[in-house]
XYZ file of N, CA and C in Angstrom:
582
model
N -37.751 -20.132 -56.389
C -36.198 -21.351 -55.502
C -37.012 -21.695 -54.022
N -37.337 -20.652 -53.120
C -37.668 -20.694 -51.725
C -38.782 -21.735 -51.668
N -39.775 -21.219 -52.819
C -40.998 -22.202 -52.517
C -40.859 -23.623 -52.710
N -40.428 -23.862 -53.926
C -39.602 -24.830 -53.911
C -39.018 -25.798 -53.430
N -38.316 -25.225 -52.255
C -37.269 -25.468 -51.250
C -37.401 -26.823 -50.105
N -38.658 -25.925 -49.508
C -39.967 -26.546 -48.783
C -40.995 -27.202 -49.630
N -41.398 -27.304 -50.416
C -42.349 -28.059 -51.138
C -41.386 -29.356 -51.013
N -40.641 -29.269 -51.511
C -39.439 -30.577 -51.556
C -39.384 -31.162 -50.038
N -39.228 -30.773 -49.234
C -38.648 -30.921 -47.486
C -40.237 -31.559 -47.320
N -41.906 -30.658 -47.918
C -42.911 -31.745 -47.194
C -42.814 -32.747 -47.492
N -41.937 -33.042 -49.099
C -42.206 -34.538 -49.511
C -40.901 -35.386 -49.318
N -40.732 -34.944 -48.429
C -39.310 -35.567 -47.585
C -37.651 -35.640 -49.397
N -38.230 -34.889 -49.719
C -36.751 -35.154 -51.060
C -35.751 -34.144 -50.398
N -34.665 -34.573 -48.870
C -34.657 -33.100 -48.883
C -33.080 -32.930 -49.635
N -32.280 -33.931 -50.674
C -31.449 -33.119 -51.238
C -32.328 -31.826 -52.256
N -33.254 -32.395 -52.933
C -33.776 -31.342 -53.735
C -34.138 -29.986 -52.861
N -35.079 -30.415 -51.775
C -35.207 -28.679 -50.785
C -33.278 -27.897 -50.452
N -32.089 -29.332 -50.760
C -31.063 -28.545 -50.834
C -30.511 -27.458 -51.647
N -30.725 -28.161 -53.190
C -30.097 -27.602 -53.489
C -31.596 -26.080 -54.423
N -32.754 -26.456 -53.699
C -32.857 -24.738 -54.424
C -33.756 -23.970 -53.292
N -32.806 -24.368 -51.983
C -32.721 -23.055 -50.978
C -31.342 -22.614 -51.282
N -30.163 -23.253 -51.235
C -29.345 -22.878 -51.755
C -29.354 -21.778 -53.789
N -29.868 -22.448 -53.814
C -29.946 -21.522 -55.073
C -31.148 -20.111 -55.033
N -31.744 -20.096 -53.795
C -32.401 -19.287 -53.482
C -31.520 -18.489 -52.660
N -30.961 -18.575 -52.094
C -29.940 -17.686 -50.956
C -29.412 -17.321 -51.396
N -28.687 -17.602 -52.948
C -27.656 -17.443 -53.891
C -28.380 -16.261 -54.452
N -29.669 -16.292 -54.247
C -29.982 -15.309 -55.690
C -30.544 -14.136 -53.955
N -31.156 -14.647 -53.394
C -31.363 -13.342 -52.343
C -30.410 -12.612 -51.391
N -29.152 -13.467 -51.221
C -28.209 -12.385 -51.379
C -28.033 -11.403 -52.490
N -28.205 -11.471 -53.378
C -27.717 -10.556 -54.670
C -28.827 -8.850 -54.367
N -29.601 -9.557 -53.929
C -30.856 -8.581 -54.244
C -31.539 -7.957 -51.954
N -31.186 -8.389 -51.356
C -31.727 -8.308 -50.059
C -30.437 -8.115 -48.752
N -30.212 -7.178 -47.977
C -29.548 -7.529 -47.193
C -29.359 -8.673 -46.718
N -27.577 -8.725 -46.110
C -27.558 -10.145 -46.249
C -28.747 -10.760 -44.234
N -29.250 -9.488 -43.355
C -30.104 -9.591 -42.450
C -31.561 -9.830 -42.770
N -31.586 -10.497 -43.766
C -33.538 -9.977 -44.518
C -34.432 -11.403 -43.409
N -35.257 -11.401 -43.522
C -36.210 -12.768 -43.541
C -35.860 -13.561 -44.955
N -36.055 -13.054 -45.609
C -36.057 -14.172 -46.411
C -34.516 -15.116 -46.824
N -33.913 -14.653 -46.403
C -32.721 -14.589 -45.997
C -32.766 -16.296 -44.682
N -32.841 -15.523 -43.929
C -33.310 -16.458 -42.367
C -33.806 -17.517 -43.276
N -35.037 -18.136 -44.302
C -36.303 -19.109 -44.293
C -35.113 -19.077 -45.556
N -34.658 -19.364 -46.311
C -33.668 -20.157 -47.033
C -32.707 -21.169 -45.757
N -31.610 -20.193 -44.845
C -31.261 -20.981 -43.899
C -32.295 -22.385 -43.100
N -32.938 -21.123 -42.876
C -34.245 -22.512 -42.363
C -34.068 -23.749 -42.872
N -34.105 -23.825 -44.195
C -35.156 -24.898 -44.634
C -33.589 -25.787 -45.226
N -32.179 -25.185 -45.452
C -31.556 -25.738 -45.115
C -31.141 -26.832 -44.234
N -31.453 -25.501 -43.207
C -31.454 -26.600 -41.522
C -32.086 -27.841 -41.623
N -32.875 -27.739 -41.767
C -34.280 -28.517 -42.042
C -34.055 -29.824 -42.560
N -33.379 -29.409 -43.505
C -33.270 -30.468 -44.773
C -31.444 -31.261 -44.531
N -30.346 -30.313 -43.643
C -29.610 -31.591 -43.341
C -29.958 -32.204 -42.157
N -30.624 -31.402 -41.629
C -30.958 -32.329 -40.124
C -32.006 -33.662 -40.247
N -32.946 -33.817 -41.382
C -33.144 -34.899 -41.217
C -32.327 -35.284 -42.068
N -31.118 -35.571 -42.677
C -30.065 -35.984 -43.231
C -29.411 -36.846 -43.053
N -28.788 -36.376 -41.225
C -28.134 -36.410 -40.162
C -26.931 -35.914 -40.229
N -27.406 -34.689 -41.075
C -26.060 -33.927 -41.033
C -25.958 -32.947 -39.986
N -25.743 -33.474 -38.493
C -26.190 -32.129 -37.400
C -25.230 -30.968 -37.521
N -24.765 -31.159 -37.239
C -23.539 -29.536 -37.372
C -23.728 -28.483 -38.597
N -24.087 -29.646 -39.617
C -24.699 -28.419 -40.915
C -25.952 -27.451 -40.885
N -27.038 -28.478 -40.612
C -28.720 -28.113 -39.226
C -28.532 -27.109 -38.713
N -27.760 -27.232 -37.983
C -27.049 -26.285 -36.537
C -26.633 -25.262 -36.719
N -25.933 -25.231 -37.703
C -25.023 -23.339 -38.272
C -26.133 -22.878 -38.927
N -27.281 -23.541 -39.991
C -27.895 -23.260 -40.720
C -29.365 -22.641 -39.882
N -29.682 -23.299 -38.654
C -30.695 -23.298 -38.197
C -29.920 -21.918 -37.074
N -29.088 -22.189 -36.769
C -28.958 -20.788 -35.801
C -28.555 -19.446 -36.518
N -28.061 -19.291 -38.148
C -28.306 -18.207 -38.482
C -29.509 -17.952 -38.736
N -30.250 -18.259 -38.736
C -31.626 -17.679 -38.875
C -32.454 -17.480 -37.972
N -32.800 -17.828 -36.610
C -32.116 -16.891 -35.714
C -32.323 -15.994 -35.143
N -31.103 -16.087 -35.454
C -30.152 -14.878 -35.424
C -30.137 -13.501 -36.046
N -30.587 -14.147 -37.460
C -32.130 -12.529 -38.378
C -33.055 -12.476 -37.909
N -33.764 -14.440 -37.579
C -35.727 -13.723 -37.286
C -35.572 -12.666 -35.960
N -34.846 -12.966 -34.527
C -34.153 -12.260 -33.513
C -34.691 -10.623 -33.931
N -32.922 -10.798 -35.202
C -33.313 -9.491 -35.047
C -34.289 -8.936 -35.512
N -34.658 -9.577 -36.909
C -35.397 -8.721 -37.692
C -37.374 -8.521 -37.457
N -37.659 -9.428 -36.465
C -38.819 -9.070 -36.029
C -38.989 -8.780 -34.660
N -39.929 -7.636 -35.362
C -40.155 -7.076 -33.360
C -41.406 -7.707 -32.414
N -42.070 -8.217 -33.714
C -43.298 -9.470 -32.472
C -43.049 -10.630 -32.885
N -43.101 -11.576 -31.712
C -43.644 -12.923 -32.008
C -43.851 -13.366 -33.674
N -43.649 -13.892 -34.001
C -43.844 -14.237 -35.913
C -43.075 -16.336 -35.988
N -44.313 -16.632 -36.229
C -44.247 -17.610 -36.659
C -42.994 -18.635 -37.288
N -42.341 -17.676 -38.221
C -41.239 -17.889 -38.219
C -40.092 -18.300 -37.330
N -40.163 -17.707 -36.852
C -39.051 -17.947 -35.469
C -39.441 -18.886 -34.520
N -40.684 -19.078 -34.770
C -41.282 -19.861 -33.355
C -40.924 -21.914 -34.135
N -41.135 -21.323 -35.603
C -40.502 -23.072 -35.813
C -38.563 -23.095 -35.989
N -38.355 -22.108 -36.392
C -37.015 -22.070 -36.017
C -36.774 -23.174 -35.068
N -37.264 -22.112 -33.748
C -36.683 -22.742 -32.413
C -36.799 -23.963 -32.610
N -38.636 -24.374 -32.426
C -38.435 -25.635 -32.875
C -37.500 -26.778 -34.112
N -37.337 -26.740 -34.967
C -36.392 -27.162 -35.852
C -34.551 -27.376 -35.003
N -34.620 -25.893 -34.572
C -32.946 -26.643 -33.833
C -33.616 -27.823 -32.356
N -34.386 -27.359 -31.555
C -34.439 -28.457 -30.885
C -34.932 -29.788 -31.028
N -35.344 -30.060 -32.484
C -35.223 -31.480 -33.050
C -33.970 -31.651 -33.064
N -32.707 -30.689 -33.679
C -31.964 -31.349 -34.218
C -31.164 -31.891 -33.253
N -31.072 -30.949 -31.703
C -30.825 -31.001 -30.066
C -31.119 -32.040 -29.664
N -32.065 -32.704 -30.237
C -32.444 -33.776 -29.577
C -32.428 -34.560 -30.515
N -31.762 -34.406 -31.839
C -31.405 -36.357 -32.312
C -29.638 -36.345 -31.616
N -29.541 -35.024 -31.535
C -27.757 -35.525 -31.282
C -27.438 -35.419 -29.630
N -28.765 -35.566 -28.914
C -28.874 -36.243 -27.517
C -28.734 -34.942 -26.922
N -28.960 -33.736 -27.375
C -28.395 -32.307 -26.337
C -30.171 -32.208 -25.874
N -30.820 -33.068 -24.989
C -31.855 -33.026 -24.547
C -32.343 -31.575 -23.569
N -31.115 -31.262 -23.319
C -31.826 -29.839 -21.892
C -31.783 -29.263 -23.384
N -30.899 -28.884 -24.046
C -31.008 -27.285 -24.604
C -32.469 -28.234 -26.011
N -32.293 -29.238 -26.208
C -33.747 -29.178 -27.464
C -34.985 -28.962 -25.827
N -34.920 -29.314 -25.254
C -35.788 -28.243 -24.695
C -36.232 -27.344 -24.104
N -35.224 -26.597 -23.664
C -34.959 -25.661 -23.517
C -35.574 -24.423 -25.229
N -35.124 -24.580 -26.429
C -35.505 -23.803 -27.622
C -36.373 -24.492 -28.357
N -37.018 -25.207 -27.633
C -38.134 -25.696 -28.141
C -39.839 -25.424 -27.355
N -39.221 -24.938 -26.356
C -40.162 -24.226 -25.155
C -39.523 -22.537 -25.809
N -39.180 -22.729 -26.449
C -39.093 -20.843 -26.706
C -40.176 -21.025 -27.992
N -40.053 -22.018 -28.861
C -40.844 -21.977 -30.077
C -42.152 -22.642 -29.760
N -42.307 -23.148 -28.760
C -44.311 -23.035 -28.284
C -44.582 -21.391 -27.377
N -43.516 -20.878 -26.763
C -44.105 -20.054 -26.082
C -44.453 -18.531 -27.354
N -43.483 -18.493 -28.289
C -43.923 -17.608 -29.609
C -45.299 -18.308 -29.778
N -45.908 -19.592 -30.320
C -46.859 -20.272 -30.722
C -47.430 -20.159 -29.938
N -47.857 -20.540 -28.780
C -49.361 -19.628 -28.196
C -49.474 -18.231 -27.878
N -47.907 -17.387 -27.872
C -48.481 -16.154 -28.252
C -49.656 -15.872 -29.524
N -49.035 -16.488 -30.827
C -49.232 -16.000 -31.798
C -50.877 -16.280 -32.079
N -50.601 -18.013 -31.902
C -52.328 -18.983 -31.854
C -52.850 -19.309 -30.984
N -52.253 -19.340 -30.349
C -53.092 -19.940 -28.321
C -52.887 -21.278 -28.654
N -53.503 -21.631 -27.513
C -53.299 -23.076 -26.940
C -53.451 -24.005 -28.073
N -54.577 -23.808 -29.050
C -55.393 -25.404 -29.314
C -54.799 -24.896 -30.942
N -52.965 -25.030 -31.098
C -53.059 -25.100 -32.395
C -51.824 -26.633 -32.936
N -52.261 -26.042 -33.964
C -50.994 -27.705 -34.498
C -49.989 -27.608 -34.106
N -49.260 -26.355 -34.234
C -47.932 -26.277 -34.607
C -47.322 -26.197 -32.606
N -48.212 -26.195 -31.558
C -48.146 -25.825 -29.918
C -48.239 -27.600 -29.650
N -48.797 -28.546 -30.565
C -49.301 -29.575 -30.015
C -48.071 -30.349 -30.701
N -47.561 -29.766 -31.865
C -46.629 -30.310 -32.163
C -44.663 -29.583 -31.292
N -44.668 -29.008 -30.699
C -43.591 -28.570 -29.769
C -44.300 -29.686 -28.354
N -44.910 -29.703 -27.593
C -45.649 -30.034 -26.427
C -44.963 -31.761 -27.528
N -45.514 -32.089 -28.014
C -44.720 -33.280 -28.775
C -43.829 -33.432 -28.566
N -42.595 -32.520 -29.082
C -40.737 -32.923 -28.840
C -40.446 -32.548 -28.293
N -41.514 -31.798 -26.979
C -40.821 -31.715 -25.777
C -40.301 -33.182 -25.232
N -41.957 -33.416 -25.438
C -42.290 -34.839 -24.609
C -41.025 -36.017 -24.387
N -40.575 -35.569 -26.201
C -39.502 -36.494 -26.186
C -38.072 -36.223 -25.703
N -37.717 -34.807 -25.890
C -36.845 -34.937 -25.477
C -36.678 -35.680 -23.302
N -38.127 -35.554 -23.100
C -38.239 -35.489 -21.994
C -38.283 -37.610 -21.287
N -38.710 -38.025 -22.861
C -38.027 -39.657 -22.605
C -36.805 -39.280 -22.544
N -36.692 -39.331 -22.996
C -34.804 -39.179 -23.292
C -34.098 -39.079 -22.013
N -34.194 -38.291 -21.431
C -34.001 -38.072 -20.011
C -34.769 -38.777 -18.573
N -35.483 -39.901 -19.362
C -35.748 -40.746 -18.255
C -36.593 -39.617 -17.470
N -37.670 -38.797 -17.710
C -38.281 -37.816 -16.953
C -39.970 -38.492 -17.914
N -40.160 -39.540 -17.002
C -41.419 -39.420 -17.529
C -43.048 -38.517 -17.395
N -42.511 -38.452 -15.763
C -44.229 -37.525 -15.682
C -44.110 -36.497 -16.107
N -43.297 -36.142 -16.560
C -43.060 -34.299 -17.154
C -43.192 -34.978 -18.798
N -42.984 -35.914 -19.502
C -43.322 -36.672 -20.749
C -44.650 -36.686 -21.028
N -45.141 -37.435 -20.355
C -46.387 -37.164 -20.224
C -47.749 -36.652 -19.838
N -47.180 -35.539 -18.882
C -47.643 -34.003 -19.534
C -47.435 -33.330 -20.279
N -46.440 -33.465 -21.349
C -46.571 -32.657 -22.241
C -47.635 -33.148 -23.908
N -46.924 -34.666 -23.748
C -48.133 -35.472 -25.081
C -49.290 -35.544 -24.129
N -49.311 -35.766 -23.425
C -51.582 -35.334 -22.962
C -51.856 -34.294 -23.124
N -50.697 -32.652 -23.406
C -51.593 -31.366 -23.398
C -50.984 -31.605 -25.179
N -50.570 -32.362 -25.743
C -50.670 -32.310 -27.441
C -51.551 -33.325 -27.755
N -52.123 -34.325 -26.357
C -53.432 -35.136 -27.493
C -54.535 -34.277 -27.433
N -54.503 -33.753 -26.153
C -55.444 -32.575 -25.945
C -56.230 -32.166 -27.027
N -55.083 -31.106 -26.841
C -54.838 -29.586 -28.224
C -55.264 -30.827 -29.979
N -54.954 -31.465 -30.229
C -55.196 -32.357 -31.426
C -56.608 -32.932 -31.499
N -56.885 -33.878 -30.365
C -57.802 -34.143 -30.652
C -59.293 -33.271 -30.881
N -58.927 -31.775 -30.343
C -59.768 -30.621 -30.553
C -59.765 -30.507 -32.105
N -58.842 -30.590 -32.775
C -58.147 -29.363 -34.270
C -58.344 -30.968 -34.866
N -58.005 -31.735 -35.039
C -57.920 -33.086 -35.561
C -58.824 -34.227 -35.950
N -59.316 -34.727 -37.107
C -60.261 -35.702 -37.270
C -59.755 -37.111 -36.675
N -60.382 -37.417 -36.175
C -60.101 -39.165 -35.692
C -59.440 -39.976 -36.873
N -58.338 -40.582 -36.380
C -57.452 -41.279 -37.236
C -56.182 -41.003 -37.541
N -56.234 -38.873 -37.696
C -55.023 -38.185 -38.099
C -53.671 -39.175 -37.369
N -53.025 -38.984 -38.880
C -51.792 -39.651 -37.881
C -51.103 -39.241 -36.810
N -51.087 -37.273 -36.972
C -50.161 -37.064 -35.904
C -51.396 -37.381 -34.388
N -52.407 -38.223 -34.396
C -53.440 -38.327 -33.264
C -52.428 -39.578 -32.809
N -52.318 -40.192 -33.587
C -51.641 -41.979 -33.709
C -50.303 -41.666 -33.051
N -49.454 -41.150 -33.486
C -47.920 -40.698 -33.346
C -47.693 -40.162 -31.681
N -48.857 -39.513 -30.988
C -49.191 -39.084 -29.892
C -49.426 -39.844 -29.158
N -50.489 -40.906 -29.161
C -50.633 -42.413 -29.218
C -50.189 -43.116 -28.301
N -49.219 -43.620 -29.816
C -47.982 -43.975 -29.690
C -46.964 -43.937 -28.304
N -46.438 -42.198 -28.521
C -45.820 -41.790 -27.435
C -45.816 -41.910 -26.003
N -47.486 -42.025 -25.477
C -48.180 -41.875 -24.553
C -47.525 -43.445 -24.045
N -47.746 -44.537 -24.901
C -48.015 -45.442 -24.560
C -46.513 -46.061 -24.469
N -45.441 -45.617 -25.657
C -43.312 -45.603 -24.869
C -43.703 -45.030 -23.599
N -44.466 -44.564 -22.688
C -43.906 -43.983 -21.473
C -44.438 -44.752 -20.618
N -46.047 -45.016 -20.955
C -46.422 -46.501 -19.414
C -45.327 -47.744 -20.306
N -45.130 -48.225 -21.026
C -44.190 -49.111 -21.179
C -43.207 -48.978 -20.087
N -42.827 -47.884 -20.833
C -41.474 -47.230 -20.005
C -41.313 -47.979 -18.630
N -43.132 -47.140 -17.957
C -42.855 -47.464 -16.600
C -43.525 -48.566 -15.608
N -43.265 -49.139 -16.366
C -44.743 -50.674 -15.823
C -45.641 -50.098 -15.989
N -46.019 -49.659 -16.814
C -48.279 -49.736 -16.311
C -48.513 -50.190 -17.459
N -47.936 -51.458 -17.944
C -47.973 -52.329 -19.304
C -49.633 -51.723 -20.225
N -51.181 -51.900 -18.596
C -52.375 -52.494 -19.887
C -52.947 -50.890 -19.889
N -52.020 -49.538 -19.281
C -52.271 -48.726 -19.581
C -51.522 -48.567 -21.077
N -50.289 -48.655 -21.564
C -49.414 -48.783 -22.635
C -50.564 -49.553 -23.778
N -51.099 -50.340 -23.506
C -51.577 -51.341 -24.382
C -52.958 -50.967 -24.664
N -53.710 -50.240 -23.484
C -55.012 -49.232 -24.065
C -54.810 -48.063 -25.325
N -53.791 -47.316 -24.808
C -53.291 -46.437 -25.726
C -52.997 -46.926 -27.466
N -51.880 -47.113 -27.442
C -51.186 -48.183 -28.353
C -52.665 -48.961 -29.409
N -53.042 -49.758 -28.489
C -54.449 -49.806 -28.929
C -55.074 -48.822 -29.991
N -55.370 -48.017 -29.203
C -55.996 -46.369 -29.764
C -54.998 -45.647 -30.764
N -54.285 -45.921 -30.866
C -52.778 -45.816 -32.027
C -53.335 -46.092 -33.175
N -53.648 -47.436 -32.811
C -53.863 -47.985 -34.362
C -55.206 -47.884 -35.229
N -56.075 -47.470 -34.152
C -57.443 -47.031 -34.241
C -57.739 -45.925 -36.013
């Protein structure tokens, strides 16, 4: 059930993700101690699914549960914990708590760098999410710094025309447009279409 929950998350079928994460959680609670990493994984899946459905209180609850367990069970930096920090940062950004979103996503970023190094898709994703929070705070210089960092990573690890590259170009274009640099915005947004 655990794997099915994540497959449905990837497919964007959040109701089935919740269904299977809940079934996994029910089984895991019977088998494992309540502070087990698989239980944290089910909480993470539930948090992401509820976040995508706009049920932010439930999303925050489950993601906080996941993080609490993961901080306890993992003595070393762990990709699951990095992911949970990034996920809760995403939810916090969606509810307008931009400073906390930056704080939580930065924790995920730091862990991701320790595990994967600078040039990894998780690092680029964290940078993009931090940049989006800075845009909402109208701190455009900081947003550009993070978007350009994401773009630098993605340019090395993704094929030209990849969807994530287009999103990052789009984010940079939005910043340039917001600060009145329309020629730069036009140039970057054109790259997003390529």
